[in-house]
Short mmCIF file of C-alpha atoms in Angstrom, two decimals:
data_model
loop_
_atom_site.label_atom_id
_atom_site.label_comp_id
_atom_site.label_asym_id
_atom_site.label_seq_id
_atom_site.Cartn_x
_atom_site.Cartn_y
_atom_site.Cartn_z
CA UNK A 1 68.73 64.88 166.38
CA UNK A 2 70.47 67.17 163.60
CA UNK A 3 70.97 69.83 166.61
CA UNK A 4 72.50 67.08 169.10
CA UNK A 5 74.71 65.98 165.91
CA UNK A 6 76.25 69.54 165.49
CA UNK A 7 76.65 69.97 169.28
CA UNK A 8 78.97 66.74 168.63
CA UNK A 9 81.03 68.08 165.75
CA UNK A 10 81.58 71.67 166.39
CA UNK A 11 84.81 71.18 167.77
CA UNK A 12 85.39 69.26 164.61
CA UNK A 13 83.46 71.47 161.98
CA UNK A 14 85.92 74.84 163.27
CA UNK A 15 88.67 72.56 161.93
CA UNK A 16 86.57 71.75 158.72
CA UNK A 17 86.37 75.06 158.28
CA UNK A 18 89.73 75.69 157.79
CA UNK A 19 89.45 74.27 154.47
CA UNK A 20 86.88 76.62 152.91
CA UNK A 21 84.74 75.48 150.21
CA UNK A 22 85.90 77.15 147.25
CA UNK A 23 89.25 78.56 147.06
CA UNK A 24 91.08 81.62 144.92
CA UNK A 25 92.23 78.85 142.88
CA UNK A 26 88.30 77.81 141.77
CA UNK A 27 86.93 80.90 141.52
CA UNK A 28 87.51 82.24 138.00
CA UNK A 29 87.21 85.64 137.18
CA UNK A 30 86.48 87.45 133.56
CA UNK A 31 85.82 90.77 132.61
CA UNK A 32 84.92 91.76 128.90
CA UNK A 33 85.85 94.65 127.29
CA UNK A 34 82.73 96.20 127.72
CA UNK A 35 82.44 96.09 131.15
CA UNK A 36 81.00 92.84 132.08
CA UNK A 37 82.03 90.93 134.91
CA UNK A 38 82.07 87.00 135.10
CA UNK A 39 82.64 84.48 137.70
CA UNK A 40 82.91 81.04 137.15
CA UNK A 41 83.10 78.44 140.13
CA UNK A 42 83.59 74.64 139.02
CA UNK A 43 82.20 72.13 141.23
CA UNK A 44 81.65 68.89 139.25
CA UNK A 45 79.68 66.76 142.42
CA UNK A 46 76.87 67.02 140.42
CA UNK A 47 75.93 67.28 136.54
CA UNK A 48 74.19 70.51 137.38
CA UNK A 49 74.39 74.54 136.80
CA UNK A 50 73.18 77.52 138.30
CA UNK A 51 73.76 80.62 135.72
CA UNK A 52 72.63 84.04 137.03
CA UNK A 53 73.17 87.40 136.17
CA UNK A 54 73.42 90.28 138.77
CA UNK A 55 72.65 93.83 138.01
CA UNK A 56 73.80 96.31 140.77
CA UNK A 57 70.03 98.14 140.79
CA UNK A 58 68.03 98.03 143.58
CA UNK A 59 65.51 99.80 145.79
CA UNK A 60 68.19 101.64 147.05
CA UNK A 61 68.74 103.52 143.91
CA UNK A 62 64.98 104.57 143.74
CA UNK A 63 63.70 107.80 144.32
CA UNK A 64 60.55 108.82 145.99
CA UNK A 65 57.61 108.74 143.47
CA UNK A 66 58.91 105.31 141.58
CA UNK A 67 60.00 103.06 145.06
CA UNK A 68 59.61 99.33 144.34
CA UNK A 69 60.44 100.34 140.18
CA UNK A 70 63.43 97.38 140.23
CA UNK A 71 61.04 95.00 141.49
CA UNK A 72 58.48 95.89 138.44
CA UNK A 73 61.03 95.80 136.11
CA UNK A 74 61.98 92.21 137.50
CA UNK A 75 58.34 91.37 136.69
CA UNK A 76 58.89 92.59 133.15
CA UNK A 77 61.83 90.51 131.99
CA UNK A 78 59.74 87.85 131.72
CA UNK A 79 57.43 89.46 129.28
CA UNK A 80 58.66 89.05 126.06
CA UNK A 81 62.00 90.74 124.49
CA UNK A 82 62.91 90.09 120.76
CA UNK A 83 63.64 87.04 120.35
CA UNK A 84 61.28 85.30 122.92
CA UNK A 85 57.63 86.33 122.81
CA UNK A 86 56.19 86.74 126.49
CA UNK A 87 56.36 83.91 128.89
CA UNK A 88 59.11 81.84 126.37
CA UNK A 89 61.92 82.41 128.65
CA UNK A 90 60.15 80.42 131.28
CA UNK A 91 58.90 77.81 128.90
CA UNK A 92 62.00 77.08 127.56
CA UNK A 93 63.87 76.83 130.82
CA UNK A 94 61.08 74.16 131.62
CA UNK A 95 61.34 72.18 128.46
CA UNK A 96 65.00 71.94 129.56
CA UNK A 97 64.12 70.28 132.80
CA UNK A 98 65.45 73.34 134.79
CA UNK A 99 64.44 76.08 137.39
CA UNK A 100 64.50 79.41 137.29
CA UNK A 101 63.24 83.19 139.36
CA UNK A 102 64.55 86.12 139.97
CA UNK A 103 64.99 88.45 143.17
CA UNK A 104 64.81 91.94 143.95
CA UNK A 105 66.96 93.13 146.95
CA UNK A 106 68.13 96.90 148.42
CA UNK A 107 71.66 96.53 146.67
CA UNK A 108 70.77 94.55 143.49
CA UNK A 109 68.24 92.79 140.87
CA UNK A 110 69.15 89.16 139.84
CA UNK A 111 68.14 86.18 137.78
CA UNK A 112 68.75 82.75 137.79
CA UNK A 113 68.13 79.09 136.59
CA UNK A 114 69.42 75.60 137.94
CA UNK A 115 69.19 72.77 134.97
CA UNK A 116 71.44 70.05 133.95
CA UNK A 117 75.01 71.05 132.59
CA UNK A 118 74.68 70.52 128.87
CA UNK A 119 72.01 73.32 128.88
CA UNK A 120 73.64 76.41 130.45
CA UNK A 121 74.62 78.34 127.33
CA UNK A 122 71.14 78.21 126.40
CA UNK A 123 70.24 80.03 129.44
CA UNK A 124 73.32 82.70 129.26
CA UNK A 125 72.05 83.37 125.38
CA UNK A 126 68.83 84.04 126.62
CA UNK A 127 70.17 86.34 129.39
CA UNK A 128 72.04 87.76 127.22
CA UNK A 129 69.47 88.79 124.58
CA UNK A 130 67.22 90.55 127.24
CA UNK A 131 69.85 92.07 128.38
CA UNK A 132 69.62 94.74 125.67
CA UNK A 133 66.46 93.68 123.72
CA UNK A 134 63.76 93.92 126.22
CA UNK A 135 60.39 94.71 124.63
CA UNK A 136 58.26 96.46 127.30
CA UNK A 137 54.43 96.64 126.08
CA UNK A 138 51.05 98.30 127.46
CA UNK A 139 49.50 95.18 126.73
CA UNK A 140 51.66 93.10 129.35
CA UNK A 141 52.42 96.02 131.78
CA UNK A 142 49.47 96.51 133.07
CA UNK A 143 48.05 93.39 133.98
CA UNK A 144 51.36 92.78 135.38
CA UNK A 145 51.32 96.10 137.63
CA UNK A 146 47.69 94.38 139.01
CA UNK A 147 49.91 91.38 139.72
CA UNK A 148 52.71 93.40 142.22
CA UNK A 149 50.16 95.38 143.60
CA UNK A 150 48.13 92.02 144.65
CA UNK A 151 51.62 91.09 145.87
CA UNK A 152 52.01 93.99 148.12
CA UNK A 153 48.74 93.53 149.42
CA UNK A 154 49.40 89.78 150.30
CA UNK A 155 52.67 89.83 151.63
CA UNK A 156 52.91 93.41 153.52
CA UNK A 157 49.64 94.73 153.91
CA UNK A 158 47.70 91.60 155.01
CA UNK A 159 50.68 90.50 157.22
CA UNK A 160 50.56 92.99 160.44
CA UNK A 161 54.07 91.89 161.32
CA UNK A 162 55.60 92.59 158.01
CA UNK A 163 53.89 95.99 157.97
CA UNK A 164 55.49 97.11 161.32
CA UNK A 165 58.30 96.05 159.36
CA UNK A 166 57.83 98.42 156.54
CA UNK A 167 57.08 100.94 158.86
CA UNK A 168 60.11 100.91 161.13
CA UNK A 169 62.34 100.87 158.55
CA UNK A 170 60.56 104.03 157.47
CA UNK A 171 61.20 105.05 161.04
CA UNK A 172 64.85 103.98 161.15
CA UNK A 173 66.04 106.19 158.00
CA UNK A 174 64.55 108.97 157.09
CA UNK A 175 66.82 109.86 154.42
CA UNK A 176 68.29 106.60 153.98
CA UNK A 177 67.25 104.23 150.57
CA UNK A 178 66.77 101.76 153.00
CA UNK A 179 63.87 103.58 154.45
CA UNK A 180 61.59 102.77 151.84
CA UNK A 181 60.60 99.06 150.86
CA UNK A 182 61.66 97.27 148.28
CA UNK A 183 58.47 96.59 147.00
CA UNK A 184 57.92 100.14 146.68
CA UNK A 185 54.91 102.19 148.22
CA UNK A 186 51.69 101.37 147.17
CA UNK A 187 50.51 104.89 145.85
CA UNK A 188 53.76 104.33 143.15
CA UNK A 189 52.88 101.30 142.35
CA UNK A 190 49.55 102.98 141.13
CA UNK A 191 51.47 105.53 139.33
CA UNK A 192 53.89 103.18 137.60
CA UNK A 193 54.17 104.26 133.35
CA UNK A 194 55.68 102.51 130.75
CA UNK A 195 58.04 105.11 130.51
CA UNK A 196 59.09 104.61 133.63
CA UNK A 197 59.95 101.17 133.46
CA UNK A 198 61.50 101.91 130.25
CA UNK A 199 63.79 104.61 131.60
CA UNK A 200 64.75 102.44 134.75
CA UNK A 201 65.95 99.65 132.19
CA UNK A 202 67.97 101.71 129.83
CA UNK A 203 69.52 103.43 132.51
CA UNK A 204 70.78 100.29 134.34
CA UNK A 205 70.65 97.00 132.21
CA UNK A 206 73.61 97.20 130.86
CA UNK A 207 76.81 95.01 130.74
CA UNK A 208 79.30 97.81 132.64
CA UNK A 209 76.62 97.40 135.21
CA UNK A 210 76.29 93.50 135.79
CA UNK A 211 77.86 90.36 136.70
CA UNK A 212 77.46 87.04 135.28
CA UNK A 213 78.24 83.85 137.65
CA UNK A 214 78.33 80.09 137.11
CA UNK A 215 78.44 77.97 139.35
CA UNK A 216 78.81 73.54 138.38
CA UNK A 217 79.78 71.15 136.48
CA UNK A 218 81.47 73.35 134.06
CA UNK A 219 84.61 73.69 132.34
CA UNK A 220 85.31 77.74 132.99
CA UNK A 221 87.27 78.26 129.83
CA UNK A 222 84.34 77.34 127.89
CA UNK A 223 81.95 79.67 129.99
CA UNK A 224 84.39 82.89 129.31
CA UNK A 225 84.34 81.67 125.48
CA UNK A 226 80.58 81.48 125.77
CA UNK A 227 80.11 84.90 128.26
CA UNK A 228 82.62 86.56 124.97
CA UNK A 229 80.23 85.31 122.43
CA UNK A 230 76.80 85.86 123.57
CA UNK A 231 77.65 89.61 125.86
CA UNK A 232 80.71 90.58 124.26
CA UNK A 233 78.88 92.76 121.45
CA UNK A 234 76.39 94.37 123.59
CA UNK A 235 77.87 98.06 124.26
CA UNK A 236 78.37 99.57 128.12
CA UNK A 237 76.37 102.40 128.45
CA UNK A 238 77.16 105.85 130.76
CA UNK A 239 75.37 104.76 133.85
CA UNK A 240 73.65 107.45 136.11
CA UNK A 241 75.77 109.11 138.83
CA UNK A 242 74.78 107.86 142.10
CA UNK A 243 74.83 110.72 144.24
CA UNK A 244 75.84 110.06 148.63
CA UNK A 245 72.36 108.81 149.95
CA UNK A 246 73.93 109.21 153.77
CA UNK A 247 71.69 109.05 156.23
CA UNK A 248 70.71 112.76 158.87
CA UNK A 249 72.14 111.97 162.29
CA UNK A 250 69.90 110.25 164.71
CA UNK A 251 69.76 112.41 167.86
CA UNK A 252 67.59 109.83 170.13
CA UNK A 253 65.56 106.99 170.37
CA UNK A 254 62.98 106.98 167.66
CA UNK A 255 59.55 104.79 168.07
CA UNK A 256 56.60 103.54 166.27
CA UNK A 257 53.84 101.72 167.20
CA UNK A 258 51.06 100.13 164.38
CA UNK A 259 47.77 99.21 165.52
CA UNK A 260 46.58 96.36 163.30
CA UNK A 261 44.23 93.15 163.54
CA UNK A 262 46.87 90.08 164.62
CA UNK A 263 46.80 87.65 167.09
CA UNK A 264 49.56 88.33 168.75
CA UNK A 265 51.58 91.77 169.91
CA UNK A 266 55.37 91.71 167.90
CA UNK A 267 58.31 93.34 169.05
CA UNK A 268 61.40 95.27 167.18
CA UNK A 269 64.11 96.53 167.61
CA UNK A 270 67.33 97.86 165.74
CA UNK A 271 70.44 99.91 166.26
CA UNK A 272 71.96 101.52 163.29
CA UNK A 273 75.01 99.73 162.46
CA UNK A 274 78.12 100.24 159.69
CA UNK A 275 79.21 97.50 157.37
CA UNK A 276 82.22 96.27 155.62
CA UNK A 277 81.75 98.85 152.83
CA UNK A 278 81.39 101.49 155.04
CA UNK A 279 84.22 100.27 157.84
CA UNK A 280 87.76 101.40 158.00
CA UNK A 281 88.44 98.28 159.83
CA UNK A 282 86.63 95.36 159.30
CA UNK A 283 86.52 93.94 162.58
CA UNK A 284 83.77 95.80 164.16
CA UNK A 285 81.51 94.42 161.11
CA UNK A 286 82.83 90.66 162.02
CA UNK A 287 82.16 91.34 165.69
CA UNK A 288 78.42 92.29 164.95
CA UNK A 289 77.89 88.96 163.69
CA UNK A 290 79.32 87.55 166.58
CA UNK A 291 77.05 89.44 168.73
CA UNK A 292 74.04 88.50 166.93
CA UNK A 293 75.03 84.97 167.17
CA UNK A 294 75.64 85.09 171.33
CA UNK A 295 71.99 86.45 171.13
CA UNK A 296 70.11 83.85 168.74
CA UNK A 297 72.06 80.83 167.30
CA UNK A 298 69.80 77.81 168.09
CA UNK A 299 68.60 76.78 171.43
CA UNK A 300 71.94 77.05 173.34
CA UNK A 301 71.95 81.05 172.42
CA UNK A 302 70.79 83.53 175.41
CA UNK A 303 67.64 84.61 174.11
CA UNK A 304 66.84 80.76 173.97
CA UNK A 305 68.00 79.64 177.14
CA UNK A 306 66.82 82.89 178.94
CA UNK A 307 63.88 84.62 177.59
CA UNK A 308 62.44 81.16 175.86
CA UNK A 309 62.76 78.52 177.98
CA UNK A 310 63.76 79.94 181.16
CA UNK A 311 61.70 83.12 182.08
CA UNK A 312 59.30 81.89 179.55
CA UNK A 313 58.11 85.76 178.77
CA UNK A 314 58.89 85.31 174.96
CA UNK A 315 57.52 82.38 172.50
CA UNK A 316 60.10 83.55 169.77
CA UNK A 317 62.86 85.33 169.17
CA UNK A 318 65.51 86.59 166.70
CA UNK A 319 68.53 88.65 166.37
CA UNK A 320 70.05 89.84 163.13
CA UNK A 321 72.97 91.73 161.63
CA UNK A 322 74.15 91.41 158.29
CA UNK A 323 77.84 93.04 156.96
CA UNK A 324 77.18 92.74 153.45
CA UNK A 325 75.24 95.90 151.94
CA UNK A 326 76.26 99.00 150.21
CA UNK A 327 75.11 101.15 153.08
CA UNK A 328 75.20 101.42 156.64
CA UNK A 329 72.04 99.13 157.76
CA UNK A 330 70.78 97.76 161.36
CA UNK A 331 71.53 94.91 163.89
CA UNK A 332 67.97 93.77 164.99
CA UNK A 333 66.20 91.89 167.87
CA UNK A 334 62.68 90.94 167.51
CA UNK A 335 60.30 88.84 169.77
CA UNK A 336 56.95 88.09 170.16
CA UNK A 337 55.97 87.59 173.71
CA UNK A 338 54.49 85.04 175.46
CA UNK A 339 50.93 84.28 177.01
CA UNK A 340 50.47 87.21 179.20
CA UNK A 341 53.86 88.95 179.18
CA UNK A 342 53.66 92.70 178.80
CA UNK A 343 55.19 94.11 175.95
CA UNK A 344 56.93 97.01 178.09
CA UNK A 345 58.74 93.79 180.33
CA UNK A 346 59.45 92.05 177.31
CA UNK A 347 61.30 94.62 175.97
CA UNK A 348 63.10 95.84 179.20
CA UNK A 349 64.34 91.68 179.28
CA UNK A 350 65.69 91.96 175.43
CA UNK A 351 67.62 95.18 176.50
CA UNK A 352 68.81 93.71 179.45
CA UNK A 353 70.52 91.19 177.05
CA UNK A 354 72.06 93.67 175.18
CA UNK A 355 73.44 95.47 177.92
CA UNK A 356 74.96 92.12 179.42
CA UNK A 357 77.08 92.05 176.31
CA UNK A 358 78.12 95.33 176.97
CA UNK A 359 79.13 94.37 180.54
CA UNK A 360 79.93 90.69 180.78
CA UNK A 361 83.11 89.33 178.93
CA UNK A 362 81.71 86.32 176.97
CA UNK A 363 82.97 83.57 178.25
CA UNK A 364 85.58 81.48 176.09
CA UNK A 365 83.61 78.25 175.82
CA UNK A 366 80.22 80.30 174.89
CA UNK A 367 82.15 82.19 172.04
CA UNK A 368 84.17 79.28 170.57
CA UNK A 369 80.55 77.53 170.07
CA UNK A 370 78.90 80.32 168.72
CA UNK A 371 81.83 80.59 166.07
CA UNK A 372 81.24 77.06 165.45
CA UNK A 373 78.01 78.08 164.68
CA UNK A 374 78.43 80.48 162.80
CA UNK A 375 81.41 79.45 160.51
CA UNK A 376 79.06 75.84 160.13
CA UNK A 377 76.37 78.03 158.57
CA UNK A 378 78.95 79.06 155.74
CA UNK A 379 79.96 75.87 155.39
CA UNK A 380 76.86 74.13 155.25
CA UNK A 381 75.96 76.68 152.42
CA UNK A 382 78.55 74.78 150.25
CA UNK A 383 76.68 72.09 149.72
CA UNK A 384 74.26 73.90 147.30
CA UNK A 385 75.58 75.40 144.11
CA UNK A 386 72.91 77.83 144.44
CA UNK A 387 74.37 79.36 147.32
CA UNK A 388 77.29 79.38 146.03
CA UNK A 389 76.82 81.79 143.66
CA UNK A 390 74.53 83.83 145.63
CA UNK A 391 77.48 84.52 147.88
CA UNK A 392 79.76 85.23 145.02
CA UNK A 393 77.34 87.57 143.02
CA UNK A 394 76.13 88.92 146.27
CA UNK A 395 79.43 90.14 147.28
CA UNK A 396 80.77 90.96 144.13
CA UNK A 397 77.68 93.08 143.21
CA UNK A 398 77.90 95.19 146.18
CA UNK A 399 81.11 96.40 146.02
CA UNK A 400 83.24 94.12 148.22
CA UNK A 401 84.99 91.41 145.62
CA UNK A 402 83.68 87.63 146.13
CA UNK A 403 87.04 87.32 147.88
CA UNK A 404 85.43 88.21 150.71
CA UNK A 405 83.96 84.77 151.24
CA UNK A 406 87.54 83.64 151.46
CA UNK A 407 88.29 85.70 154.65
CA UNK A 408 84.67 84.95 156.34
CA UNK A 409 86.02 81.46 158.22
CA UNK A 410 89.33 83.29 159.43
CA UNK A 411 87.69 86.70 160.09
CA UNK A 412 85.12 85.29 162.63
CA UNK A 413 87.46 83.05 164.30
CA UNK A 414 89.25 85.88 165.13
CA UNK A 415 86.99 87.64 167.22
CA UNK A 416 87.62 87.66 170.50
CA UNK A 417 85.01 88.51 173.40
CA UNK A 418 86.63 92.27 174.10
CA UNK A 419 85.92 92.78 170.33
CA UNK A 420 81.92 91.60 171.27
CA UNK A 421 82.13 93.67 174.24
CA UNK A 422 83.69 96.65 172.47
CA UNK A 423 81.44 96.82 169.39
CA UNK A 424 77.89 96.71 171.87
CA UNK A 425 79.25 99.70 173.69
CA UNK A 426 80.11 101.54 170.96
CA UNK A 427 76.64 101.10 168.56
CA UNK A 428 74.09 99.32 170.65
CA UNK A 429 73.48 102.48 172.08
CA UNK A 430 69.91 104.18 172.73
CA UNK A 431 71.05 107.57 170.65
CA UNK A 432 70.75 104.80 167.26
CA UNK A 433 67.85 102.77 168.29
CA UNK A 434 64.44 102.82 166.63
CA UNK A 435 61.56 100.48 168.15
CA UNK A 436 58.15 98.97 166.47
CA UNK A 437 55.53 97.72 168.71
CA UNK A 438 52.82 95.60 166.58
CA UNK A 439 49.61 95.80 169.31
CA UNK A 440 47.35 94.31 167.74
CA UNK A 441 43.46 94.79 167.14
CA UNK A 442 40.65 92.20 167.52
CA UNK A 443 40.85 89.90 163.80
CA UNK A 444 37.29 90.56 162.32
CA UNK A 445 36.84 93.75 163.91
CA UNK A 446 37.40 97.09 163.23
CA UNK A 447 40.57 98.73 162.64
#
């Protein structure tokens, strides 16, 4: 019903979405002398917060030996700093009625909590204090180290189709940060110290190198009086030089195929791909998410109508491209096949697609409804404060300014079908393609 209701609207949702959600106007920003950046975002529809600090550390920083370190150190803020013996931070956020977890990505580590809006300076204190007074013991490290590598185990290495994903990534970039997951390597995990962790958090948690957002029923003046007070006297520290991590030319197709007990075979595919940081002109990155949308974008897109439900050779399928990174990254298509379909025809079909957008125009009325689409998703996002700062944190973490988010609605409704057409000839090419095949081995037997 929800699908038919949107086919009804779009027209009027592209004219919704002229009126973006929040504005240059609402979006206050701070920085403190020491280095510390702050957004504030009022949106009063609610009596509710979401505070969250950003650091801009990730997996991408990592170097081989300690992969998957951020994500450990993640862990680890919950264990006890100063003020708050281990496991208070949580306890007190729950006292409070609120929610809270934190996220490791490539780009950046964050934290967060959602709770009622006469609470949030409690939370930004708190922040604040383990900020700079982190207390990192043996006695919680290790146990905690069993707990990651239990993670791994459970979300990678006992799911065969997020393993090919590990594994083509690995494939994709082989001097790339993004090569390596974000989890980290399982033999580093092993080989995580104290002093490791240590280093890794007095290297990067520091105020020069984060950004604090809040996003509610707030009054913004009083959260940059309360951002001064509680961060204002921690010091900015000399942060490591991040040397060019620029990937070696690709000079072909590369491939990889994982044998591992699944059900069903699992298909990948990705074409190395620039992003707004890395762009000259920005276009090219807005086009990409065009493309991915003409591909999958709900059961009116072409893998949908062709591979899915017409030809019937594929039970799923996806297509992704994201814009906002630090480094180049991938557009993807994945697909598991259906009931007897060969892999090898499933992926001739799914390249077959990709060269139709390099040789058909798109069609006007097929592009203006996948810009509906895809401008609705932004828009939809507005609706949760929680997004909303994700986006601004997001894209002020990585480089690009959370006025970005201003330009999305515009930007996309801009692209035209030469610009699709254009931007699938020039990097959906075979020379930047890397492929995973899952085939998978008999569940119970042996590998």
């Amino acid at each position: 019903m929800m699908r038919r209701l949107f086919e009804a609207l779009s027209g009027a949702l592209l004219v919704f979405a002229l009126v973006p959600g929040a504005t240059a106007e609402q979006v206050v920003e701070h920085r403190l002398e020491n280095g510390l950046t702050v957004l504030v975002q009022q949106d009063s529809r609610a009596p509710v917060v979401t505070h969250q600090v950003w650091y801009r550390v990730g997996s991408m920083d990592e170097h081989s030996g300690i992969t998957g370190i951020s994500h450990m150190l993640e862990h680890m803020m919950f264990k006890g700093s100063e003020q708050y013996p281990p496991g208070e931070f949580s306890r007190i956020v729950s006292r409070l009625g609120g929610r809270e977890n934190a996220f490791t990505g490539r780009d950046y580590t964050g934290y967060f909590q959602v709770l009622g809006n006469e609470h949030w300076e409690k939370v930004m204190a708190m922040e604040a204090e383990r900020m700079h007074a982190l207390q990192l013991t043996e006695e919680e490290f290790r146990p905690e180290r069993r707990v990651v590598i239990e993670e791994r185990r459970l979300r990678t290495e006992d799911r065969p189709n997020s393993l090919l994903h590990e594994q083509f990534m690995a494939t994709a970039f082989f001097n790339h940060p993004y090569g390596h997951p974000i989890i980290g390597w399982m033999t580093d995990i092993d080989a995580y110290t104290l002093d490791d962790l240590q280093a890794w958090y007095d290297s990067w948690y520091a105020p020069n190198n984060a950004v604090v957002v809040v996003v509610g029923d707030v009054d913004p003046d009083a959260v940059i009086a309360a951002a001064e007070r509680h961060f204002g006297d921690i010091p900015a520290r000399e942060l490591p030089a991040r040397k060019p991590r620029i990937e070696t030319p690709q000079r072909g197709e590369r491939r990889v195929t994982l044998q591992a007990p699944a059900e069903l075979p699992y298909l990948l595919m990705g074409w190395k791909t620039p992003v707004l940081k890395t762009l000259d002109d920005p276009a090219d990155a807005y086009a990409l998410i065009v493309a991915a949308g003409v591909l999958d974008s709900g059961d009116a897109s072409r893998f949908a109508r062709g591979l899915v439900r017409g030809r019937e050779i594929a039970s799923s399928t996806s297509a992704r491209y994201s814009a906002f990174s630090r480094l180049d990254s991938l557009f993807t298509v994945a697909a598991v096949p259906a009931g007897g379909t060969d892999i090898d025809a499933l992926e001739a079909a799914l390249l077959a697609e990709i060269e139709r957008l390099k040789e058909e125009p798109i069609e006007d009325s097929e592009l203006q409804r996948v810009q509906a689409r895809v401008i609705a998703s932004e828009i939809f996002q507005k609706d949760s404060i929680r997004a909303q700062a994700f986006e601004l944190g997001m894209l002020q973490t990585v480089g690009l300014g959370w006025q970005v988010a201003e330009e999305y609605v515009d930007r996309i409704r801009a692209v035209t079908a030469e610009d699709v057409q254009r931007v699938a000839r020039e990097y959906l090419v075979p020379e930047r393609r890397t492929v995973g095949v899952l085939d998978p081995l008999p569940i119970g037997g042996e590998a």
